[in-house]
PDB file of C-alpha atoms in Angstrom:
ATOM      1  CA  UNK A   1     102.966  70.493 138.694  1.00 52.00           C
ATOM      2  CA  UNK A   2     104.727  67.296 137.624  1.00 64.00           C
ATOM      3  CA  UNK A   3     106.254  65.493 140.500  1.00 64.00           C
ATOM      4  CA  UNK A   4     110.407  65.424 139.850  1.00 89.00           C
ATOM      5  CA  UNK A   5     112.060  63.594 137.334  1.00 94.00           C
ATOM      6  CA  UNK A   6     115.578  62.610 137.137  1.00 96.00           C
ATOM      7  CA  UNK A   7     117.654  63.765 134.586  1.00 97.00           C
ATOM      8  CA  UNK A   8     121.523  64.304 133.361  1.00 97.00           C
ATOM      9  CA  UNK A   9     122.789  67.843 132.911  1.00 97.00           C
ATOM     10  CA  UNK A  10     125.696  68.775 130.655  1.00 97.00           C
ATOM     11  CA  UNK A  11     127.269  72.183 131.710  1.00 97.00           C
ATOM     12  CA  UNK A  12     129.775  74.121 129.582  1.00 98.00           C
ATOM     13  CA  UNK A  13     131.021  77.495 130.341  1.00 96.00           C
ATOM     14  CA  UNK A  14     133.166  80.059 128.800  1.00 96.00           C
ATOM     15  CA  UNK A  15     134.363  83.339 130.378  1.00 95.00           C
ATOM     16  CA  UNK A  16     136.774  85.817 128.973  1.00 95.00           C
ATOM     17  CA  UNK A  17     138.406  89.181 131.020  1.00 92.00           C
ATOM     18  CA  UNK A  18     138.535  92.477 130.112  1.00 91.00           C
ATOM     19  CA  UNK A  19     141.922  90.942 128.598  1.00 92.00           C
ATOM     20  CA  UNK A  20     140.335  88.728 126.384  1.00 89.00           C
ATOM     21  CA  UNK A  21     141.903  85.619 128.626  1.00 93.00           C
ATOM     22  CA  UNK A  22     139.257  82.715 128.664  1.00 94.00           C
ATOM     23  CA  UNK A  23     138.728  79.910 131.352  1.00 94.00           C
ATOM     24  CA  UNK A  24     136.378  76.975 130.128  1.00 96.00           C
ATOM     25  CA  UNK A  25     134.386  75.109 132.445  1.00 94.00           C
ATOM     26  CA  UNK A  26     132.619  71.444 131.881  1.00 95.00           C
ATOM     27  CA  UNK A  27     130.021  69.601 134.693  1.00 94.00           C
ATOM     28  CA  UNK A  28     128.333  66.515 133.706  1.00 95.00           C
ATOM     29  CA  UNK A  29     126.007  65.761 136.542  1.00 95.00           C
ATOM     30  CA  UNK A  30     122.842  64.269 137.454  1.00 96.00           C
ATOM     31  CA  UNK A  31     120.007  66.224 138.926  1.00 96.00           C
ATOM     32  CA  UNK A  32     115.999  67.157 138.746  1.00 96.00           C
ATOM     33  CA  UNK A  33     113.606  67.828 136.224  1.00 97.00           C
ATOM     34  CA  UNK A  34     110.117  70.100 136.953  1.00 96.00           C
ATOM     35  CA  UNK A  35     107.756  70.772 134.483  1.00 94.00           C
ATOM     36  CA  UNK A  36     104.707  73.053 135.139  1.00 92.00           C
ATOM     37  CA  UNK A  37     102.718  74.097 132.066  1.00 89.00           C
ATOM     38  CA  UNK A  38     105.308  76.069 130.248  1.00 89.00           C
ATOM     39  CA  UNK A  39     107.728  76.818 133.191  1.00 94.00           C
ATOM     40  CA  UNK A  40     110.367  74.237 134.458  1.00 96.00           C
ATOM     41  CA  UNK A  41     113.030  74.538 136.870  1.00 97.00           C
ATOM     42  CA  UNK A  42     115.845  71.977 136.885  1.00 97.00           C
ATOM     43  CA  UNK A  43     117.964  71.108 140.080  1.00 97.00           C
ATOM     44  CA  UNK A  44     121.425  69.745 140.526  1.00 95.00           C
ATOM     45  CA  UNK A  45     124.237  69.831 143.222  1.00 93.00           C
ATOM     46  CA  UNK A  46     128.270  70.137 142.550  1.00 88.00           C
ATOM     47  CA  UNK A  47     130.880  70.161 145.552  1.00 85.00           C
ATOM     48  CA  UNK A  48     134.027  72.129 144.701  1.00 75.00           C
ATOM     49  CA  UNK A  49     137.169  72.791 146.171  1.00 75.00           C
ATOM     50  CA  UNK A  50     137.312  76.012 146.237  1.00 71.00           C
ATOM     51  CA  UNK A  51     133.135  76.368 146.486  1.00 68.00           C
ATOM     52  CA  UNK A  52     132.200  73.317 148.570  1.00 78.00           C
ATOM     53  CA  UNK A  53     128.738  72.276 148.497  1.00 87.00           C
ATOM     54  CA  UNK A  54     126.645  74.202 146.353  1.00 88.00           C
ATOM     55  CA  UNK A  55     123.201  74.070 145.020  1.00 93.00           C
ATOM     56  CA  UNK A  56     121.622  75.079 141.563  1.00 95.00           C
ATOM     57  CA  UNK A  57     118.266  75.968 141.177  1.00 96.00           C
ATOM     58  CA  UNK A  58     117.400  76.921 137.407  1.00 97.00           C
ATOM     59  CA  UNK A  59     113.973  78.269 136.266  1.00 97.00           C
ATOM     60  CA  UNK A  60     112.490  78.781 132.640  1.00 97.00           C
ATOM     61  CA  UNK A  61     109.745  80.094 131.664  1.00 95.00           C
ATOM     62  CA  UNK A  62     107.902  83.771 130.768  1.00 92.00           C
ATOM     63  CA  UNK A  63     111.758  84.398 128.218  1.00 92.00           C
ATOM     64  CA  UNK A  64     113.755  84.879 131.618  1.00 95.00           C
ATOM     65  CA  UNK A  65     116.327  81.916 133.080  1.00 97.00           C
ATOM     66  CA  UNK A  66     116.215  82.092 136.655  1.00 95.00           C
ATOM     67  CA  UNK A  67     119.373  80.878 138.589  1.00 94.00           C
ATOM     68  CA  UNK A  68     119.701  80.789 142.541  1.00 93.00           C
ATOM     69  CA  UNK A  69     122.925  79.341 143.745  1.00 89.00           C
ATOM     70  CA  UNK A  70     123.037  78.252 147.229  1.00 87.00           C
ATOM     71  CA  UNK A  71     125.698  76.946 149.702  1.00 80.00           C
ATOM     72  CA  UNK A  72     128.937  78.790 150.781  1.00 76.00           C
ATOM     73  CA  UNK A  73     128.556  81.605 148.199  1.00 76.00           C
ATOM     74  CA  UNK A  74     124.883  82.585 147.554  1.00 79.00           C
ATOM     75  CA  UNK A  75     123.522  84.499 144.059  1.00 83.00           C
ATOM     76  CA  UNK A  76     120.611  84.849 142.688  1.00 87.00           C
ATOM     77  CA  UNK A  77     120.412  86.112 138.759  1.00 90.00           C
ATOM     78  CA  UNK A  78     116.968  86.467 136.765  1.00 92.00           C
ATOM     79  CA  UNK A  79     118.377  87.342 132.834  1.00 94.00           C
ATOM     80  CA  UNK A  80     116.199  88.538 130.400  1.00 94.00           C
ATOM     81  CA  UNK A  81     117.447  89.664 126.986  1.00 91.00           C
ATOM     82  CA  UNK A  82     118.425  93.466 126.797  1.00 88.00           C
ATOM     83  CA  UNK A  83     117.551  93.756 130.952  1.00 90.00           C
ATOM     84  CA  UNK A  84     120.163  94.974 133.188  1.00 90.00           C
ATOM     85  CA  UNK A  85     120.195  92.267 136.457  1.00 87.00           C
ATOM     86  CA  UNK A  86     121.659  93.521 139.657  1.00 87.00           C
ATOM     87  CA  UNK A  87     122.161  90.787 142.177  1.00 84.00           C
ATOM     88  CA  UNK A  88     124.853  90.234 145.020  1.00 80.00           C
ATOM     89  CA  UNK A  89     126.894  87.724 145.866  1.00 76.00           C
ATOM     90  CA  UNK A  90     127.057  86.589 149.226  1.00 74.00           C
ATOM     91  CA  UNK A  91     130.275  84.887 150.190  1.00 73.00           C
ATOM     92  CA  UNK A  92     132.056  83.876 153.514  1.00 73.00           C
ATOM     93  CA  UNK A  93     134.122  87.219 153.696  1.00 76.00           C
ATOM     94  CA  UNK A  94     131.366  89.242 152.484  1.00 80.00           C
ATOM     95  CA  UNK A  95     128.905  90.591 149.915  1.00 83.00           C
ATOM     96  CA  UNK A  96     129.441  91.887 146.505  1.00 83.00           C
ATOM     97  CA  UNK A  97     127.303  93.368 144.305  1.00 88.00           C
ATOM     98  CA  UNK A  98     126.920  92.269 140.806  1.00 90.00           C
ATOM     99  CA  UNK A  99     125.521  93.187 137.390  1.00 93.00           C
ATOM    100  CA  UNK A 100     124.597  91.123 134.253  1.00 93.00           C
ATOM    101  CA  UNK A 101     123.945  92.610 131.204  1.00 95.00           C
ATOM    102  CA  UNK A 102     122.383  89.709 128.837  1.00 95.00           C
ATOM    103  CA  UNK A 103     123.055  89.478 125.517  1.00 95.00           C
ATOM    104  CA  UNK A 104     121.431  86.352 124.477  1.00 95.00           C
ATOM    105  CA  UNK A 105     118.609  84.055 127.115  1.00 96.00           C
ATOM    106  CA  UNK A 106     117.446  81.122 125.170  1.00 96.00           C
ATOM    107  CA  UNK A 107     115.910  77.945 126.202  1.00 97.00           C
ATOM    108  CA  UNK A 108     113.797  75.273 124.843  1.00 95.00           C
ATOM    109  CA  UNK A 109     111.832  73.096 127.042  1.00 94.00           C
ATOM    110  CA  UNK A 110     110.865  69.099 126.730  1.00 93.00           C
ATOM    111  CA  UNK A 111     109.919  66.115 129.417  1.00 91.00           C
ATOM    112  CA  UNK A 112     112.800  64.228 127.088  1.00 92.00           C
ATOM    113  CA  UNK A 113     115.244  66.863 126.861  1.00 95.00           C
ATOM    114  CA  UNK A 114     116.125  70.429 126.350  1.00 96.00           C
ATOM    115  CA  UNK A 115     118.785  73.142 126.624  1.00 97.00           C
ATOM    116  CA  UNK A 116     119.445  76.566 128.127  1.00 97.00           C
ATOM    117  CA  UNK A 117     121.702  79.212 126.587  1.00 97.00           C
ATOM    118  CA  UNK A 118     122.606  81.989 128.345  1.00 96.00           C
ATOM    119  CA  UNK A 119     125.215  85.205 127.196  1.00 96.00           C
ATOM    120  CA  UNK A 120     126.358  88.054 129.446  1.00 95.00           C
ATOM    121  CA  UNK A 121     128.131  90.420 130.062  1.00 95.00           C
ATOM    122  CA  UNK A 122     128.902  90.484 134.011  1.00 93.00           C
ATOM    123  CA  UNK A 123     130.242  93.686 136.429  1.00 93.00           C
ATOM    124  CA  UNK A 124     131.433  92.901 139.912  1.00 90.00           C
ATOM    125  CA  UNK A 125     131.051  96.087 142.443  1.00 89.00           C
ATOM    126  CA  UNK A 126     131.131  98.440 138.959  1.00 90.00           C
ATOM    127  CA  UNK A 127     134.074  96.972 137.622  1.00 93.00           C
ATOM    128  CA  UNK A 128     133.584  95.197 134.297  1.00 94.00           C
ATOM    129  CA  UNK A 129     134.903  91.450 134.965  1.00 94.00           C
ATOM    130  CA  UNK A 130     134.397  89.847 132.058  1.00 95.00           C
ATOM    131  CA  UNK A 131     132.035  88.357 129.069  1.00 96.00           C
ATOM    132  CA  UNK A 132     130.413  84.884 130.008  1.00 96.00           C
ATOM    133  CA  UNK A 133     128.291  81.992 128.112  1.00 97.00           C
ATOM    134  CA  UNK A 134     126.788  79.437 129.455  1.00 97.00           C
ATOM    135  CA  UNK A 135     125.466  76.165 127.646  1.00 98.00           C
ATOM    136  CA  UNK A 136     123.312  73.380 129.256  1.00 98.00           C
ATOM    137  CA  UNK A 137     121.632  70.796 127.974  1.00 98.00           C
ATOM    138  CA  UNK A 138     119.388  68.112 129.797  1.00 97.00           C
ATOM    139  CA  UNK A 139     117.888  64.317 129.093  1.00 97.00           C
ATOM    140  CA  UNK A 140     116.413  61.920 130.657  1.00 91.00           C
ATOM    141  CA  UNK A 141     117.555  58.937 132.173  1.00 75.00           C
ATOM    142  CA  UNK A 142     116.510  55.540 131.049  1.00 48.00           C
TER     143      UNK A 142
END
């Protein structure tokens, strides 16, 4: 396993309701790079408002993205293309269970740079919520 390496993230995300209403998200943030053979995970941190501190963990490798989310609310999601992912979401008032049904998991992997694409569509305690997409792409810094 290569030891970390520091990199900048670029996160853009795009949900629409049942309603077809969208809300578009943008991080830029620095974070962690982990290559091992032809896995990687990468690593970053936000703080939010509403969220506070939270912390991403994102793993590639074997076609499936990996994403565990840690901090106030917890989630874990493993999306394959075509798989139904069941997960819950563990917040301060409680759990709630939650679906993904991905429609497109794509990812290419380099020491230099790469990119994750993810498409889904997501349930939240058997209620359809929504359609999301998720673009990030990685370098490294100089």
């Amino acid at each position: 396993m290569q030891a970390d390496k520091k990199i900048t993230l670029a996160i853009q995300g795009l949900q629409s309701d049942p309603s077809h209403e969208t809300d578009e998200s943008q991080l830029i943030t620095s974070g962690y790079l982990t290559l091992s053979g032809d896995t990687a995970r990468l690593q970053y941190e936000e703080d939010d408002e509403e969220s506070g501190h939270i912390v991403t963990q994102i793993e590639l490798g074997q076609g499936m993205v990996r994403v565990n989310r840690s901090g106030p609310f917890h989630a874990n999601f493993a999306f394959k293309k075509g798989c139904q992912c069941k997960s819950v979401f563990m917040t301060p008032v409680g759990r709630l269970e939650m679906e993904a049904f991905p429609t497109d998991v794509d990812y290419t992997i380099g020491e230099e740079e790469g990119s994750v694409k993810l498409s889904y569509q997501l349930s939240m305690q058997g209620q359809y919520v929504g359609l999301n997409h998720i673009r990030i792409n990685y370098w490294g810094n100089a």
